PDB file of C-alpha atoms and ligand atoms in Angstrom:
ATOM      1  CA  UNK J 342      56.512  -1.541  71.127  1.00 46.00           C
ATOM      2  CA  UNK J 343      57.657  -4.066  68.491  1.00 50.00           C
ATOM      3  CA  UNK J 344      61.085  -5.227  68.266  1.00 52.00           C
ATOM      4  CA  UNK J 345      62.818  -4.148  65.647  1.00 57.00           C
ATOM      5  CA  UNK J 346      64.340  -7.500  63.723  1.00 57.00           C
ATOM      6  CA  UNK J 347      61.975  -9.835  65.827  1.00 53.00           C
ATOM      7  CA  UNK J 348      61.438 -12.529  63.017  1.00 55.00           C
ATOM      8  CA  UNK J 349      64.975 -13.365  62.529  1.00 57.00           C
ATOM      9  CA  UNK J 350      65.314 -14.116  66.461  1.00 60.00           C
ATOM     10  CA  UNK J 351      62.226 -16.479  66.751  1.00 71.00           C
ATOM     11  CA  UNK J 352      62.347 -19.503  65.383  1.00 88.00           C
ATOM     12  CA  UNK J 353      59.504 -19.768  63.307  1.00 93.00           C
ATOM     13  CA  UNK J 354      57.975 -23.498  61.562  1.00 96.00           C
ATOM     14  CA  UNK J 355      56.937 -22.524  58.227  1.00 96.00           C
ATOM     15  CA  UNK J 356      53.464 -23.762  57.899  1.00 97.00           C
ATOM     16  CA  UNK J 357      53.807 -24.920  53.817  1.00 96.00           C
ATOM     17  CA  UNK J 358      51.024 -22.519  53.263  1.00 95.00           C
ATOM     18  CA  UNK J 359      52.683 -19.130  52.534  1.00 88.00           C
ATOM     19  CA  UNK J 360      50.076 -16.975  53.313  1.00 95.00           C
ATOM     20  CA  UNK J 361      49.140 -18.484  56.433  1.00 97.00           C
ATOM     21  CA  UNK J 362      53.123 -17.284  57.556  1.00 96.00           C
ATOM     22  CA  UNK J 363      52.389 -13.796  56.440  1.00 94.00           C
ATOM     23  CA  UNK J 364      49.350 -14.047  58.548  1.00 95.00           C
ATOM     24  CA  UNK J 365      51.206 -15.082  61.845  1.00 94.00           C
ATOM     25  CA  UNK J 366      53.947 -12.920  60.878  1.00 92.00           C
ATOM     26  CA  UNK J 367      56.450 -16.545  59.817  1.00 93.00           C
ATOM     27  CA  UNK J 368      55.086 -19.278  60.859  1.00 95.00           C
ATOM     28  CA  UNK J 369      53.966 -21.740  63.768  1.00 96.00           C
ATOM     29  CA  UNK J 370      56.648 -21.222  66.574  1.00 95.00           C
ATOM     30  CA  UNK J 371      58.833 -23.605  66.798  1.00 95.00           C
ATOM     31  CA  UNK J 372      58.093 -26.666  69.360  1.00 96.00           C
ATOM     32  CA  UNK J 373      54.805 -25.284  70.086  1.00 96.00           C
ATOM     33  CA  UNK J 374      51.407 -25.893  70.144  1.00 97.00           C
ATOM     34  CA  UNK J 375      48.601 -24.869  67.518  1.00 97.00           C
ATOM     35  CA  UNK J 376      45.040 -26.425  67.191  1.00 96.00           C
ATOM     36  CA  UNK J 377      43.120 -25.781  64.288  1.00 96.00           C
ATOM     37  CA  UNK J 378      39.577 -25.829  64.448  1.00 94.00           C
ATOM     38  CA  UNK J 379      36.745 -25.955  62.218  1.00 93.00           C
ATOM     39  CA  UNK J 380      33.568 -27.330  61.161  1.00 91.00           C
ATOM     40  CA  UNK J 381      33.433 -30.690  58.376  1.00 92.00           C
ATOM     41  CA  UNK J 382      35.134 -30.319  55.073  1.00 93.00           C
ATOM     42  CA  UNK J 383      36.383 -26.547  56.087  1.00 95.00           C
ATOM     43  CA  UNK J 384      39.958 -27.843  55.429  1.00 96.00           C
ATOM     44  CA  UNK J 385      41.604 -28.972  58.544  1.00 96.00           C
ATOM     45  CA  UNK J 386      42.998 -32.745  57.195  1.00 96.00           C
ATOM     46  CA  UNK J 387      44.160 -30.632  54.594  1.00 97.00           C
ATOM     47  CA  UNK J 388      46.406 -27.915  56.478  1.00 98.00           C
ATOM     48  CA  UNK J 389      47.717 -30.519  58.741  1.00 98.00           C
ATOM     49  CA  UNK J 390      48.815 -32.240  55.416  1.00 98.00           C
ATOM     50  CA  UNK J 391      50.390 -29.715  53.994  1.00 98.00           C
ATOM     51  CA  UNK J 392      51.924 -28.749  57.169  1.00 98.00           C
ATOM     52  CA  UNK J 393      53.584 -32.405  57.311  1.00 98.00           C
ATOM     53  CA  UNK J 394      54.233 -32.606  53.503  1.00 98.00           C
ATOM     54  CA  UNK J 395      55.949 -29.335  53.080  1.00 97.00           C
ATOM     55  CA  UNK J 396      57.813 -29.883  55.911  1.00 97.00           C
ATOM     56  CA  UNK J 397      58.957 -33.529  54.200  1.00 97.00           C
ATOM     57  CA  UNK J 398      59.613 -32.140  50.763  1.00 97.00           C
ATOM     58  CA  UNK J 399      60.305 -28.610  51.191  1.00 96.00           C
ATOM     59  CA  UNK J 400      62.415 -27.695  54.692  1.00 96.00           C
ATOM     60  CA  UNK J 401      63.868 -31.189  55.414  1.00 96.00           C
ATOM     61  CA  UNK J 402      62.034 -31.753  58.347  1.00 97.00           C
ATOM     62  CA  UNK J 403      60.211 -35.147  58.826  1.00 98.00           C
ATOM     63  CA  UNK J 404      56.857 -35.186  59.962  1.00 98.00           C
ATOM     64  CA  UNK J 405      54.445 -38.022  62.022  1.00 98.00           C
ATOM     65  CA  UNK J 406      50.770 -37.832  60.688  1.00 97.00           C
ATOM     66  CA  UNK J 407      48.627 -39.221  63.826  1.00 97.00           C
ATOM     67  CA  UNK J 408      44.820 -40.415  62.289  1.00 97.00           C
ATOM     68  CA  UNK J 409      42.046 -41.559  64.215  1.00 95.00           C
ATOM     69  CA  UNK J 410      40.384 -42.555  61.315  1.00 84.00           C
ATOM     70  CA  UNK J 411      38.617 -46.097  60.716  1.00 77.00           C
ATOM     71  CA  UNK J 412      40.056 -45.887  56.829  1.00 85.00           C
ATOM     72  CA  UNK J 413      43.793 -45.661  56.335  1.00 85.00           C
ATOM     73  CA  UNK J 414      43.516 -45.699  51.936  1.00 91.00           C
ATOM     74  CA  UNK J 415      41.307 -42.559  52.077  1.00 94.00           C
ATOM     75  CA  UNK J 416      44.242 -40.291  53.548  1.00 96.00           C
ATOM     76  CA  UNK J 417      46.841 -41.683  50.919  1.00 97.00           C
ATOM     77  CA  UNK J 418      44.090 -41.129  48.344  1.00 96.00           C
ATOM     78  CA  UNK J 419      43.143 -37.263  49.306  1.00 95.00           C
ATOM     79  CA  UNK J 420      46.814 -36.551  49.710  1.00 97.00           C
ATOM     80  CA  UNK J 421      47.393 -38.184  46.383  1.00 97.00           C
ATOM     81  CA  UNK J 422      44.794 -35.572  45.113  1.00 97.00           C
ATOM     82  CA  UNK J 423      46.969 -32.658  45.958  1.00 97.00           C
ATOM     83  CA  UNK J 424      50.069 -34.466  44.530  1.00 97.00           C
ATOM     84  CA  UNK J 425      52.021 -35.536  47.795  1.00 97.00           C
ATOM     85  CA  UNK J 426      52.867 -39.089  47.412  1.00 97.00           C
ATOM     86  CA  UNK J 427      52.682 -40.258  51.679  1.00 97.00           C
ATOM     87  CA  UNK J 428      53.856 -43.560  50.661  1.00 97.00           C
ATOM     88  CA  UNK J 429      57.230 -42.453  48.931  1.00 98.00           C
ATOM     89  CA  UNK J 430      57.891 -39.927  51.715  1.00 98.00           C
ATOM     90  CA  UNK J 431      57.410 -42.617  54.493  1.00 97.00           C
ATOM     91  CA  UNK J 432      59.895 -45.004  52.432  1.00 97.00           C
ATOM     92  CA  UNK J 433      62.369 -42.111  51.684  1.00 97.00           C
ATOM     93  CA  UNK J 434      62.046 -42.016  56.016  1.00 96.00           C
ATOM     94  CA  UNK J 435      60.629 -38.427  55.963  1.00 97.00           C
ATOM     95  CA  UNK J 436      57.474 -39.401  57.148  1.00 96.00           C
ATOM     96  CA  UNK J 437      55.451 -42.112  59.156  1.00 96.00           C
ATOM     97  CA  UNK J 438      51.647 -41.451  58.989  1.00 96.00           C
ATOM     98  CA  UNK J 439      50.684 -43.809  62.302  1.00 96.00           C
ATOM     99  CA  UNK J 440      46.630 -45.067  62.104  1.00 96.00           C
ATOM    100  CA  UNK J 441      45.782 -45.358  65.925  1.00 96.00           C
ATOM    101  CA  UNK J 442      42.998 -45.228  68.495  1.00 96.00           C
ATOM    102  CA  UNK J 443      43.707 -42.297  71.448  1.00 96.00           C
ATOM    103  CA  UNK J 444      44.100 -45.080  74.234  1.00 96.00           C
ATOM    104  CA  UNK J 445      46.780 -46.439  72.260  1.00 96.00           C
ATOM    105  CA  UNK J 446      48.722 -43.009  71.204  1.00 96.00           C
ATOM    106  CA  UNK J 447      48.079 -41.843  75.060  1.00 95.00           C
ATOM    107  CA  UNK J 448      49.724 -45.285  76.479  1.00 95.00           C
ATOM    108  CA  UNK J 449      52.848 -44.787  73.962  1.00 95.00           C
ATOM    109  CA  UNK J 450      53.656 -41.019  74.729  1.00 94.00           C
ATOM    110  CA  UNK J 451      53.928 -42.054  78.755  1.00 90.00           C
ATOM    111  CA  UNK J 452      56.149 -44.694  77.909  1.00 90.00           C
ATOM    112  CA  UNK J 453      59.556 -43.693  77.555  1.00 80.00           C
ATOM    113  CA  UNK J 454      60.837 -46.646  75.430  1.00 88.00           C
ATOM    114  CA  UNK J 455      58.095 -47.024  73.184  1.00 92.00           C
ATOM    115  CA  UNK J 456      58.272 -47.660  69.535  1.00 92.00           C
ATOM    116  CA  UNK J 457      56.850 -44.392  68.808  1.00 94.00           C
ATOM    117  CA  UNK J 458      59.575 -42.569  70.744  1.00 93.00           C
ATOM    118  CA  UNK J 459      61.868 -44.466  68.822  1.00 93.00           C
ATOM    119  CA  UNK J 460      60.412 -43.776  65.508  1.00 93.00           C
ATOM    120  CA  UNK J 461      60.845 -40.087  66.863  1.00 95.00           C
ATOM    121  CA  UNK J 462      64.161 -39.915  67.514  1.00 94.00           C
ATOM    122  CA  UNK J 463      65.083 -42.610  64.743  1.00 94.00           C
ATOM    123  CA  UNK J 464      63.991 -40.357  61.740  1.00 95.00           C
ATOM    124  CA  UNK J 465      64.300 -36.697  63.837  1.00 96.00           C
ATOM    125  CA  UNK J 466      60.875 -36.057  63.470  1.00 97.00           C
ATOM    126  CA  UNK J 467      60.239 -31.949  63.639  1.00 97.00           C
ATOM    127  CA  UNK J 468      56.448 -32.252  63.145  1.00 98.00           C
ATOM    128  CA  UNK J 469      53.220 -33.688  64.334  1.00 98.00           C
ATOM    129  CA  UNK J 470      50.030 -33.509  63.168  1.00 98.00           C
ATOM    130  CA  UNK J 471      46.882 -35.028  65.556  1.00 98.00           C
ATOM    131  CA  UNK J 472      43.775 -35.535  63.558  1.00 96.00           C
ATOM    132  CA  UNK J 473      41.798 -35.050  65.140  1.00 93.00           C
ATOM    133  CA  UNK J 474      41.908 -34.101  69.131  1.00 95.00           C
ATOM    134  CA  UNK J 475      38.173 -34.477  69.311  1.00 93.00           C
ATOM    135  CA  UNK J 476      38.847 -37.940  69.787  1.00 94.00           C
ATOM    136  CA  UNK J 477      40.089 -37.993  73.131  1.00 94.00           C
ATOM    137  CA  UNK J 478      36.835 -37.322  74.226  1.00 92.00           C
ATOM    138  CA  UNK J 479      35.396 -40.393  73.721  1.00 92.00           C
ATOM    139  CA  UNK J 480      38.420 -41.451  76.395  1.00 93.00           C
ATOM    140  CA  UNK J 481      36.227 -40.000  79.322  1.00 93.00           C
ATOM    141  CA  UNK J 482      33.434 -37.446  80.038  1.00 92.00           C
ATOM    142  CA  UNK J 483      35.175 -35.456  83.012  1.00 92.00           C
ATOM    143  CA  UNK J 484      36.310 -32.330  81.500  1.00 90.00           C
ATOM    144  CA  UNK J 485      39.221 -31.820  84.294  1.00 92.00           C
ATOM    145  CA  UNK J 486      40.599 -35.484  83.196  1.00 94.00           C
ATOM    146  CA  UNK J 487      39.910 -34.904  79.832  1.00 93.00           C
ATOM    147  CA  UNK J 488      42.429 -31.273  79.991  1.00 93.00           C
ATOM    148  CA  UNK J 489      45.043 -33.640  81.857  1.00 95.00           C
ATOM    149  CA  UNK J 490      45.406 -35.900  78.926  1.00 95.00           C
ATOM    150  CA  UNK J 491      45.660 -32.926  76.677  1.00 96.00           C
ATOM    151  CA  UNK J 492      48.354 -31.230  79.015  1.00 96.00           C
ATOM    152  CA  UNK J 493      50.022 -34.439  78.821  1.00 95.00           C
ATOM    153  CA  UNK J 494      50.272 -35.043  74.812  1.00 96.00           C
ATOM    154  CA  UNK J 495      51.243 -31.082  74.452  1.00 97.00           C
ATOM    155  CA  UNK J 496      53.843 -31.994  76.772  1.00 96.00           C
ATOM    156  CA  UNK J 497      55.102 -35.148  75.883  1.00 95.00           C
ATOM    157  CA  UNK J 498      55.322 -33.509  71.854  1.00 96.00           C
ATOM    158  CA  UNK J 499      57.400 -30.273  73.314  1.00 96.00           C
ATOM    159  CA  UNK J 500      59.825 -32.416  75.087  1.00 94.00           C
ATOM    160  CA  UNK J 501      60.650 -34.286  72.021  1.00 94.00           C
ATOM    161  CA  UNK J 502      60.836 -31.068  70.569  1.00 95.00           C
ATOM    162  CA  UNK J 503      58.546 -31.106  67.937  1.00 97.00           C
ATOM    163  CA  UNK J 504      55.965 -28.682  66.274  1.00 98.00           C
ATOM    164  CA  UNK J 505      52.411 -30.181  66.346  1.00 98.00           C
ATOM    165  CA  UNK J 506      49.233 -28.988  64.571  1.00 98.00           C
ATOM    166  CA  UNK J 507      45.868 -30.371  66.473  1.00 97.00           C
ATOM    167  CA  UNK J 508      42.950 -30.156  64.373  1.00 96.00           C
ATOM    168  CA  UNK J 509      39.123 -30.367  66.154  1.00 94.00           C
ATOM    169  CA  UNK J 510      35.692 -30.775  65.241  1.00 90.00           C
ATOM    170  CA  UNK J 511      33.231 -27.558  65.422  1.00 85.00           C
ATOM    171  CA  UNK J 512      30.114 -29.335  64.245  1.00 74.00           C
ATOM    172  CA  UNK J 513      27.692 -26.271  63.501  1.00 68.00           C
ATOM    173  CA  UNK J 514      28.256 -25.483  59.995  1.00 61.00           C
ATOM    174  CA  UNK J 515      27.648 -21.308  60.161  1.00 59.00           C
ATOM    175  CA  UNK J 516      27.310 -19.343  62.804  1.00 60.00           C
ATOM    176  CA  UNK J 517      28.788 -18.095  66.253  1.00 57.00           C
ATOM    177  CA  UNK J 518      28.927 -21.265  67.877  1.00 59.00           C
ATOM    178  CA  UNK J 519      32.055 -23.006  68.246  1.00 58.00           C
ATOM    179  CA  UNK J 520      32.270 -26.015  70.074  1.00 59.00           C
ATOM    180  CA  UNK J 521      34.490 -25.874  73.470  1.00 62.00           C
ATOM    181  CA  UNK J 522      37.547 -27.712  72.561  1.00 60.00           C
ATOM    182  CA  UNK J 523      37.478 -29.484  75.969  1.00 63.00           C
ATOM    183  CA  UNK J 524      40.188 -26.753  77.300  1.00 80.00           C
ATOM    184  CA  UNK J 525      42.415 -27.683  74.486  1.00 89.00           C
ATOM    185  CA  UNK J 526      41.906 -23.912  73.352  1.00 89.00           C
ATOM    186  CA  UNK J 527      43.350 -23.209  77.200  1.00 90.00           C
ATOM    187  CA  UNK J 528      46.444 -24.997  76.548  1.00 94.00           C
ATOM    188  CA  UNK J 529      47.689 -24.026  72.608  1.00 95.00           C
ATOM    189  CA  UNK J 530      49.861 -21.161  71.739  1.00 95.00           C
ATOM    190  CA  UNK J 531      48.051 -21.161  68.753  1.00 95.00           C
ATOM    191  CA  UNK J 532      44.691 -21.215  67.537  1.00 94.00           C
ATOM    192  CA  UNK J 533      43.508 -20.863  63.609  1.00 95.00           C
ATOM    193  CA  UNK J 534      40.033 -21.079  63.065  1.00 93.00           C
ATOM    194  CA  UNK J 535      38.553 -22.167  59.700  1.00 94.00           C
ATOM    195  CA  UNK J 536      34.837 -21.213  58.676  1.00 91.00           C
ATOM    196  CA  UNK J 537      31.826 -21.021  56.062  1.00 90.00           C
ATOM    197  CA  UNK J 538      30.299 -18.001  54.974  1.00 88.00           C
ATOM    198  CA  UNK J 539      27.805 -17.594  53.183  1.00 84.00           C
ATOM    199  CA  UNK J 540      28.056 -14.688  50.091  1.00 82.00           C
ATOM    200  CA  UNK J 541      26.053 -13.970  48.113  1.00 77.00           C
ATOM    201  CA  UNK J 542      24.099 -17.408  47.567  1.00 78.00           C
ATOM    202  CA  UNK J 543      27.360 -18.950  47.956  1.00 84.00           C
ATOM    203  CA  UNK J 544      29.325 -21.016  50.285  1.00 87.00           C
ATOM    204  CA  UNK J 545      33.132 -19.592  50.485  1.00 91.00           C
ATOM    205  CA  UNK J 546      36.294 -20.711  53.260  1.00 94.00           C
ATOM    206  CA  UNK J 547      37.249 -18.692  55.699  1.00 94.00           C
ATOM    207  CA  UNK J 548      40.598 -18.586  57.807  1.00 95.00           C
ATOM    208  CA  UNK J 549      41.161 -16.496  60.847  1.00 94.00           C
ATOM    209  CA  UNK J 550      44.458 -16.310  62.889  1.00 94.00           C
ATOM    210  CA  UNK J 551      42.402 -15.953  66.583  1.00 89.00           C
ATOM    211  CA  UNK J 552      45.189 -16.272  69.390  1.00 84.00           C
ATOM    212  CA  UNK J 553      49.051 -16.647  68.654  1.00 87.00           C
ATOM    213  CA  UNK J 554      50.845 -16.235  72.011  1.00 85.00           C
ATOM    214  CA  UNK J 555      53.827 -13.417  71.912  1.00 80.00           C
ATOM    215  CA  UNK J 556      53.163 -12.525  68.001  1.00 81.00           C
ATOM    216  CA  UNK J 557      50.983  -9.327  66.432  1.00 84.00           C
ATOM    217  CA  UNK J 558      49.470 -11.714  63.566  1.00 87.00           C
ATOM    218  CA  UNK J 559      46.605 -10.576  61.372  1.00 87.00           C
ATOM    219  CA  UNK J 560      43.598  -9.953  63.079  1.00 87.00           C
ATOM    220  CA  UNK J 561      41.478 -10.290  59.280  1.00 90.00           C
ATOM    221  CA  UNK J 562      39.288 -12.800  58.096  1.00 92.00           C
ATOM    222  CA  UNK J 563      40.887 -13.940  54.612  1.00 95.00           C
ATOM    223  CA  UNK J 564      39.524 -15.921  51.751  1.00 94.00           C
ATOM    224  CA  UNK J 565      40.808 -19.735  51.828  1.00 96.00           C
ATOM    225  CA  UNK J 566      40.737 -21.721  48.235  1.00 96.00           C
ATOM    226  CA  UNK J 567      41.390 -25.811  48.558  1.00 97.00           C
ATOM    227  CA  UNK J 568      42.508 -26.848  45.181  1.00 95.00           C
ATOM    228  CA  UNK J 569      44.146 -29.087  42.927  1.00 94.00           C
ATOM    229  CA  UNK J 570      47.655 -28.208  44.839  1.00 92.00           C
ATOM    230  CA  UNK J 571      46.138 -27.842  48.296  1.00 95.00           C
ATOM    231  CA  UNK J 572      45.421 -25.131  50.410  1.00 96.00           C
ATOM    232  CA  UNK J 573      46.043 -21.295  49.812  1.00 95.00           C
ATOM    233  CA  UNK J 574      44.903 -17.851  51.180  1.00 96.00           C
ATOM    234  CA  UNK J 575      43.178 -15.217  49.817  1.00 92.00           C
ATOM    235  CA  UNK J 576      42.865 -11.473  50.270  1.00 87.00           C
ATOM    236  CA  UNK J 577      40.036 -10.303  53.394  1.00 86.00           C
ATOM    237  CA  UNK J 578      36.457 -10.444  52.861  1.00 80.00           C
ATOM    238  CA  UNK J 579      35.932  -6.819  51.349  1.00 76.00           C
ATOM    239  CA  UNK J 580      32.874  -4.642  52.262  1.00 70.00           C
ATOM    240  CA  UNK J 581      31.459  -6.985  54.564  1.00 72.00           C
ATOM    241  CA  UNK J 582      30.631  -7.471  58.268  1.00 69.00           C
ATOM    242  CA  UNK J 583      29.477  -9.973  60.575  1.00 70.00           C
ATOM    243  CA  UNK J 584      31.512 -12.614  58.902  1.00 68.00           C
ATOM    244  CA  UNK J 585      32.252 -14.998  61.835  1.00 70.00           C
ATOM    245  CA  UNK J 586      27.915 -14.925  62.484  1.00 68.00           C
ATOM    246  CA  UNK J 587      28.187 -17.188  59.038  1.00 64.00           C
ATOM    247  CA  UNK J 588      26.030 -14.449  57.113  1.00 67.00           C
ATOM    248  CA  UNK J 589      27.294 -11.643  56.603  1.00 70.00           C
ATOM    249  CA  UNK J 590      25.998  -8.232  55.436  1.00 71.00           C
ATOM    250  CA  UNK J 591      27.284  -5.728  53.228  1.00 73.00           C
ATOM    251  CA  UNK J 592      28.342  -2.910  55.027  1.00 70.00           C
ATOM    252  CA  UNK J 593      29.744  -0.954  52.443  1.00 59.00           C
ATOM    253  CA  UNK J 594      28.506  -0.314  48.904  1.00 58.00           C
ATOM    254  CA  UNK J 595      29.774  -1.995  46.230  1.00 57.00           C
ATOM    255  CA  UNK J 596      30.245   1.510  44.202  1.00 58.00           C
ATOM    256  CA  UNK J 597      32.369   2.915  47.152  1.00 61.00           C
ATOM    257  CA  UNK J 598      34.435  -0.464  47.543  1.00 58.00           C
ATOM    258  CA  UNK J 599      35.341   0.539  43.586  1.00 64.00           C
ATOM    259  CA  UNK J 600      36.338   4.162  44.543  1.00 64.00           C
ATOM    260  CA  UNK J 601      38.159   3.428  47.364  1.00 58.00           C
ATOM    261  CA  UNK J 602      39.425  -0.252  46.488  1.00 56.00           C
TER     262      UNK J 602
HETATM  263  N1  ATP A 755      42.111 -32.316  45.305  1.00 60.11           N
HETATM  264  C1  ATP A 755      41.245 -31.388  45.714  1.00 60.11           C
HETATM  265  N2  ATP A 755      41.012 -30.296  44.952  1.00 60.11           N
HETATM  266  C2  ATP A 755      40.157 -29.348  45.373  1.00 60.11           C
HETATM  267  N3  ATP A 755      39.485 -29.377  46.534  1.00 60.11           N
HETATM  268  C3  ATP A 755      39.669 -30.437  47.307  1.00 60.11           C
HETATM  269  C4  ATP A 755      40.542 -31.493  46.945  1.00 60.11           C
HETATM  270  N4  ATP A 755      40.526 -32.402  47.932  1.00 60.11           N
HETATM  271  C5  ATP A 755      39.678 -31.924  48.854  1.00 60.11           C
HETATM  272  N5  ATP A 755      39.163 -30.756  48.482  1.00 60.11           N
HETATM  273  C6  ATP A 755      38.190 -29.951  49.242  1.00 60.11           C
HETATM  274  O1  ATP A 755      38.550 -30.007  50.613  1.00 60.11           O
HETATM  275  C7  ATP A 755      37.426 -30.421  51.380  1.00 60.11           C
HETATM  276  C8  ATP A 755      37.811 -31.373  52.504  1.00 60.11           C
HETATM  277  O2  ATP A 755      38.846 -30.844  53.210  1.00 60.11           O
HETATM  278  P1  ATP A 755      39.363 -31.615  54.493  1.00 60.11           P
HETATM  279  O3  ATP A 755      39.215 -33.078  54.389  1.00 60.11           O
HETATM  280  O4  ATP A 755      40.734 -31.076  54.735  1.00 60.11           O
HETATM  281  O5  ATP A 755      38.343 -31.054  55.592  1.00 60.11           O
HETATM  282  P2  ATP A 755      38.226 -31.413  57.115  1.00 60.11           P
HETATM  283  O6  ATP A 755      37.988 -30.109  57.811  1.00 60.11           O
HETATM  284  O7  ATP A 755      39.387 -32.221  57.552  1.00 60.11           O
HETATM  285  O8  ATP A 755      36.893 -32.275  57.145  1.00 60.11           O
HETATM  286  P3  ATP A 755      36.405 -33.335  58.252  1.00 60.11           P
HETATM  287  O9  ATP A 755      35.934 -32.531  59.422  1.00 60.11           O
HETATM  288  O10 ATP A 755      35.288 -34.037  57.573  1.00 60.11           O
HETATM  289  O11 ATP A 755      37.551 -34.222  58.575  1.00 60.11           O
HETATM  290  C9  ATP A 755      36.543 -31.170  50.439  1.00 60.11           C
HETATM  291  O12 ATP A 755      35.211 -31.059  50.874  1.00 60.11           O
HETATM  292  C10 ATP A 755      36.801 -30.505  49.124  1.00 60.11           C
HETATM  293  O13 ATP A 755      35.915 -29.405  48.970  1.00 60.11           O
HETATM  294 MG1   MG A 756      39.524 -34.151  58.372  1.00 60.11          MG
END
């Protein structure tokens, strides 16, 4: 049974994308945990962007941006593509986008006094984004040691009470495969999933919400567009099935899609 009023008694995170909200019926909960996983280029840097910029610009709540990345200009520059000026935001002290290895991010969240923790509490920080988790693989190859150090960064974020997007690598391009997120998938509350599809000769995005703990969200595959102004959602995929397989067949005609919309 569904509680009548239930979105103005949880404390949702807007995500800066406003159809993703609608999707998990308002937004990342707050102080929890949500990986988002897909395969290159499907969009992750880009969500966990907007998810920090919004949060700057729009709700007044400052954001870390955690890269793993060997090139620090190429995040200013595709953020710069989608308007949001990192640089301004981190001297304004809404942001702090941090370029570190995992040893070194791992070492600083188990230290109590550590300049990050300051930083933290310094400019309030609300959000996180880790891009990406997949990283913390090349920390060790035993899986069980591997979900501790996850289970520790989820925890350490929560305590400080902050909202934090993971993103991780699937590395097949189509297709039902999805790479095991090293138990990472285990230990989120949330988990959005971003694809390919082929249609028609065509390759087009894909979001799906897959698992959001205590929440009915949308249980469709929608259309996801990446443009000039960043990332927004799209109605379903329409008259076809087998979607998540990467190509999809009709399984409806297109004159009874027109009759019946
Ligand atoms: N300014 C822009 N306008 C339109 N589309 C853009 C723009 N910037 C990036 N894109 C699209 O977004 C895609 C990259 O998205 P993004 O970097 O978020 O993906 P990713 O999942 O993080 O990739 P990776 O796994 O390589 O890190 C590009 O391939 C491009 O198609
Ligand atoms: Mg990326």
């Amino acid at each position: 049974m569904r509680v009548e009023g239930w979105e103005k008694v949880v404390n949702f995170v807007k995500t800066g994308t406003s159809g993703l909200d609608d999707m998990l019926r308002g937004g990342f909960l707050r102080e929890s945990a949500v990986l988002v996983q897909g395969a290159p280029g499907t969009g992750k840097t880009t969500l966990g962007l907007q998810f920090i910029c919004s949060g700057a610009i729009q709700f007044g709540e400052p954001g870390l941006f955690i890269t793993f990345e060997e090139f620090p200009q190429q995040l200013y520059r595709d953020a710069g593509s989608f308007g949001w000026d990192l640089r301004s935001l981190e001297q304004a002290g809404k942001l702090r986008v941090m370029f570190t290895s995992p040893e070194t991010l791992l070492a600083e969240l188990e230290s109590p006094d550590s300049q990050l923790s300051d930083d933290i509490k310094r400019l309030r920080t609300k959000r996180v984004v880790v891009d990406s988790a997949s990283h913390f693989k090349e920390l060790t190859s035993d899986p069980i040691a591997l979900r501790h150090i996850f289970r520790s960064i989820i925890g350490a974020f929560k305590r400080e009470g902050m909202t934090a997007l993971y993103t991780a690598e699937d590395y097949h391009l189509l297709g039902l495969r999805q790479e095991e997120a090293h138990g990472l998938a285990f230990l989120v509350d949330t988990i959005v999933l971003l694809r390919y599809v082929e249609i028609e000769g065509g390759m087009r995005r894909a979001i799906l919400t897959l698992k959001v703990r205590g929440s009915d969200h949308d249980k469709d595959i929608r259309q996801l567009e990446i443009g000039p102004r960043g990332m927004h959602i799209q109605s379903r995929f329409k008259g076809h099935a087998g979607l998540l397989s990467g190509s999809p067949y009709r399984s409806i005609s297109q004159r009874a899609l027109e009759a019946f919309g």
